[in-house]
Coordinates of N, CA and C in Angstrom, one line a residue:
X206 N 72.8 -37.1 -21.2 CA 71.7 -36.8 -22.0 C 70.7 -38.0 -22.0
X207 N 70.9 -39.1 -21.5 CA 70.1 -40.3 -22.2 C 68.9 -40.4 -20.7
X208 N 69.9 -39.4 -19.0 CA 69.3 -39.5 -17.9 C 67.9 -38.7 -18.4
X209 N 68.2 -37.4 -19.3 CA 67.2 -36.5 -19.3 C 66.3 -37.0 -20.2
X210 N 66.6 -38.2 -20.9 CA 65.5 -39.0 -21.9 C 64.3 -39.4 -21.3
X211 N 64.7 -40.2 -19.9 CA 64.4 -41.5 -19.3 C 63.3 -40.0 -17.5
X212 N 63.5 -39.2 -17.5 CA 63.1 -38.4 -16.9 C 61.8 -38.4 -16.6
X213 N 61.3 -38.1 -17.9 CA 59.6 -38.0 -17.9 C 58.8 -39.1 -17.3
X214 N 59.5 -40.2 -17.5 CA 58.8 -41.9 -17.1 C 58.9 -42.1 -15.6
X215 N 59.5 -41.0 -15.3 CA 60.0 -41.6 -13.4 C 58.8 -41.3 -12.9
X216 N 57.7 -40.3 -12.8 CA 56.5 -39.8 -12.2 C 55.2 -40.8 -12.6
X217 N 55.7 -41.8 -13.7 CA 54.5 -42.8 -14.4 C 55.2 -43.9 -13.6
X218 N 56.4 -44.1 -13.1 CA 57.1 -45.2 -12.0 C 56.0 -45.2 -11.2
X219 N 56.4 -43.9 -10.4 CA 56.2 -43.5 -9.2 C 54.6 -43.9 -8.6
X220 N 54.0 -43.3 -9.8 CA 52.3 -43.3 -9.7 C 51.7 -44.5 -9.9
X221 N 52.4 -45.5 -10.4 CA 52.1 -46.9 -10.8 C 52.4 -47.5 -9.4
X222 N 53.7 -47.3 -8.9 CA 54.3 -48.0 -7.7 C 52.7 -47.7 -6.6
X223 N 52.2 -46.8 -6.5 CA 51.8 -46.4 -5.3 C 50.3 -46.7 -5.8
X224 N 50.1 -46.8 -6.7 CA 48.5 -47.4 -6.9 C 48.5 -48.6 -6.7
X225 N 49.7 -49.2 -7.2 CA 49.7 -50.9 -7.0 C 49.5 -51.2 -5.4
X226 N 50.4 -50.7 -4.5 CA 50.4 -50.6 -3.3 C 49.2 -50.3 -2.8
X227 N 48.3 -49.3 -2.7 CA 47.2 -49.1 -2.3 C 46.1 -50.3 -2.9
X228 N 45.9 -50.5 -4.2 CA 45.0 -51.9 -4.6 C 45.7 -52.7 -3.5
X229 N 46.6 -53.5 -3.4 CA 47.3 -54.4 -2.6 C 46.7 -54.3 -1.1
X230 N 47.1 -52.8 -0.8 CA 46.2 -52.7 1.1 C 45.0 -52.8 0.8
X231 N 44.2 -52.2 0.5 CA 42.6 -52.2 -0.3 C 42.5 -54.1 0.1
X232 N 42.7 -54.5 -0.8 CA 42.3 -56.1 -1.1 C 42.6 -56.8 0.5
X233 N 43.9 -56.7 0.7 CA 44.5 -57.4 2.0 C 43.7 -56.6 3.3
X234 N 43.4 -55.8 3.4 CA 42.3 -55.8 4.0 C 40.7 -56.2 4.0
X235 N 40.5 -56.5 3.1 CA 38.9 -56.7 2.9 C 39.3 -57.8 3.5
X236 N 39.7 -58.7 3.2 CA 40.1 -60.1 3.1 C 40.7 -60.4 4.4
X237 N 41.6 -59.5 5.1 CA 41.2 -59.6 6.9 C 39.5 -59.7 7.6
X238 N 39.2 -58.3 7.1 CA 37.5 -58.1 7.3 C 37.1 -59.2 7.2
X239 N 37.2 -59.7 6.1 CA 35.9 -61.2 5.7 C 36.7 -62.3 7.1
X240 N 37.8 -62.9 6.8 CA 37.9 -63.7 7.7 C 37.5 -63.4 9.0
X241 N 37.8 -62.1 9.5 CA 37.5 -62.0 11.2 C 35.5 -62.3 11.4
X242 N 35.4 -61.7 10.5 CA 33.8 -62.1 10.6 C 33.2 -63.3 9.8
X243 N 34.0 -64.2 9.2 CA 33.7 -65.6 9.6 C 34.2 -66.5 10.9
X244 N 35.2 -65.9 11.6 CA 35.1 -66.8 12.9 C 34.4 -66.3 13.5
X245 N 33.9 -65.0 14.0 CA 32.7 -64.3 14.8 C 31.3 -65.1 14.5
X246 N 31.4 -65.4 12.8 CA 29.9 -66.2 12.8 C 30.2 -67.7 13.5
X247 N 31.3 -68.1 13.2 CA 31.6 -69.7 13.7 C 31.7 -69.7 15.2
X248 N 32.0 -68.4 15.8 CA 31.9 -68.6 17.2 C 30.5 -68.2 17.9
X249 N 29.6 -67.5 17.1 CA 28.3 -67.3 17.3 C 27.5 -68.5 17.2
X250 N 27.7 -69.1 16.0 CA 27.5 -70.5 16.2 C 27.3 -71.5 16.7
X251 N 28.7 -71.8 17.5 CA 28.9 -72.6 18.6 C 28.4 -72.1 19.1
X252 N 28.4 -71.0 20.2 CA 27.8 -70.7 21.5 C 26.4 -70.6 21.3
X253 N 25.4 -70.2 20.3 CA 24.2 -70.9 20.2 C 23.4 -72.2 20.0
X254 N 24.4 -73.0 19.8 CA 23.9 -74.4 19.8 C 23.6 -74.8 20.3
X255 N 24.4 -74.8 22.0 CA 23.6 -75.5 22.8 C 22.6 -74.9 23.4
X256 N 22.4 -73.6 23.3 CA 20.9 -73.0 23.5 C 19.7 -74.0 22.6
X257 N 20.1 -74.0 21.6 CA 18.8 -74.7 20.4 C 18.4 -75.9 20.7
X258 N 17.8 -76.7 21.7 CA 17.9 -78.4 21.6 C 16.6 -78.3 22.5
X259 N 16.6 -79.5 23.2 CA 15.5 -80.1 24.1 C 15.0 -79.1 24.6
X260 N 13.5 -79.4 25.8 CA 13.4 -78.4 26.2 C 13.6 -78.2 27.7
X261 N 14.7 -78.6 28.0 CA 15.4 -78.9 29.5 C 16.6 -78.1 29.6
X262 N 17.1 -78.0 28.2 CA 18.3 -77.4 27.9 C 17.7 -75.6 27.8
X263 N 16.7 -75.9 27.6 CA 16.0 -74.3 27.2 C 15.8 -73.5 28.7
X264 N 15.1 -74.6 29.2 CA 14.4 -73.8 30.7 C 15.9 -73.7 31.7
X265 N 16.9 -74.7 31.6 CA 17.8 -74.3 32.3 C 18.9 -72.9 32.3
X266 N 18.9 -72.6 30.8 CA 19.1 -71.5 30.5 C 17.9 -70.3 30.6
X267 N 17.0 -70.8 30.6 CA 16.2 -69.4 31.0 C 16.5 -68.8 32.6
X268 N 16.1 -70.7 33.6 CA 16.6 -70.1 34.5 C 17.9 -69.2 35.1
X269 N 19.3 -69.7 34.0 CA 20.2 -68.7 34.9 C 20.3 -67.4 34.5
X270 N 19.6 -67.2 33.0 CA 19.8 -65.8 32.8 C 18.8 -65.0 34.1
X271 N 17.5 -65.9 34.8 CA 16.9 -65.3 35.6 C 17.8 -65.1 36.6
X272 N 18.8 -65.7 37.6 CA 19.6 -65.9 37.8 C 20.4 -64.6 38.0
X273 N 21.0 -64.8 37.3 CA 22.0 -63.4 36.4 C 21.6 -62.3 36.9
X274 N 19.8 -61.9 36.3 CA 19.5 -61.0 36.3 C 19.1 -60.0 37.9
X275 N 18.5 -61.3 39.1 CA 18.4 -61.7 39.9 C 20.0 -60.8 40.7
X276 N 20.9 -61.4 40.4 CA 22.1 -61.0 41.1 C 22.1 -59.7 40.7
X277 N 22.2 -58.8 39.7 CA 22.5 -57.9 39.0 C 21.5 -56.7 39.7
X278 N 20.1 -57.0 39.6 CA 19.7 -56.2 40.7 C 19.8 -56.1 42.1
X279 N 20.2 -57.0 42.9 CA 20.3 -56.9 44.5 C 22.0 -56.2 44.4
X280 N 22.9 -56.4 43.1 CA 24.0 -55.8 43.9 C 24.3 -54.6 42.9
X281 N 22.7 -54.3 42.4 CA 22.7 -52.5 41.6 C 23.1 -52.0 40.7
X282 N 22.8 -53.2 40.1 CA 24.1 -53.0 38.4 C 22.8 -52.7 37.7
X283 N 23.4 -53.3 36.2 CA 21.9 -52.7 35.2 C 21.0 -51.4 35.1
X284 N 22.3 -50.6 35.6 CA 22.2 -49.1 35.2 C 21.4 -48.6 36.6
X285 N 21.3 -49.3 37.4 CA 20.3 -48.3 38.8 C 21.4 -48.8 39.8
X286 N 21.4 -48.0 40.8 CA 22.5 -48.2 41.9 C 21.1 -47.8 43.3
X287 N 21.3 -49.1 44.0 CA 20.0 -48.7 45.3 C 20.9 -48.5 46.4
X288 N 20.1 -48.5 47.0 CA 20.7 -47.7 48.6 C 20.6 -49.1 49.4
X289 N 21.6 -49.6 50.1 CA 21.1 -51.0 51.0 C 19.6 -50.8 51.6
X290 N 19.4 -49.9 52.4 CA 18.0 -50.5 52.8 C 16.7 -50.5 51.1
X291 N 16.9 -50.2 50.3 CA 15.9 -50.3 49.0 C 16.4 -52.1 48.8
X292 N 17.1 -53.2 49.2 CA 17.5 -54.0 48.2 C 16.3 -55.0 48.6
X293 N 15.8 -55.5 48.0 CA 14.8 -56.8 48.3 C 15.2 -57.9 49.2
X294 N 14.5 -58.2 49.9 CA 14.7 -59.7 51.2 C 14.9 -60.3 50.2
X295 N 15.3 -61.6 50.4 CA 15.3 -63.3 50.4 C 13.7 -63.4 49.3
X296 N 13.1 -63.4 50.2 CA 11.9 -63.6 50.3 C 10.8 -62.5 49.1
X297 N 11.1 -61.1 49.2 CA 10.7 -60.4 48.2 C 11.0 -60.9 46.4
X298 N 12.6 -61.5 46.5 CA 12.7 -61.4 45.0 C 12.5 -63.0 44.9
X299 N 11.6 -63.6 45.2 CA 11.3 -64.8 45.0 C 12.6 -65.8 45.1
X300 N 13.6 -66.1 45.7 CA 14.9 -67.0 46.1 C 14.0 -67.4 47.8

């Protein structure tokens, strides 16, 4: 008799247990979120620093992204694919 007393409380258990649990994931996740996008800013960070300085440090990076870009069209990337004879001489793409 005292099991059938104690009966009605098990579904206020149950529903407590599983809300606590969900606030719990809820929270422990935000709180992943936040951290991963504080090292994404601290590694944004760093890797923009040394772009921001002198103006030697500027042009040398302008040049390799020219560089970059440079390579990327003679071997047809950047979304267009040429045919060998279309690729630029030496001489055409200013190198």
């Amino acid at each position: 008799m005292a099991l059938l007393d104690q009966l009605p409380a098990l579904p206020g258990v149950v529903v407590g247990s599983l809300g606590s649990y969900a606030v719990r994931s809820l929270t422990e996740r935000r709180r992943w979120k936040r951290q991963r996008e504080e090292r994404w800013d601290e590694k944004r960070f760093e890797t923009s620093v040394p772009l921001v300085g002198d103006a030697a440090t500027i042009a040398a990076a302008r040049r390799r992204h020219e560089a970059v870009r440079t390579a990327e069209l003679l071997a047809g990337g950047a979304g267009g694919r040429r045919h060998v004879d279309q690729v630029p001489s030496a001489g055409e793409c200013g190198a």
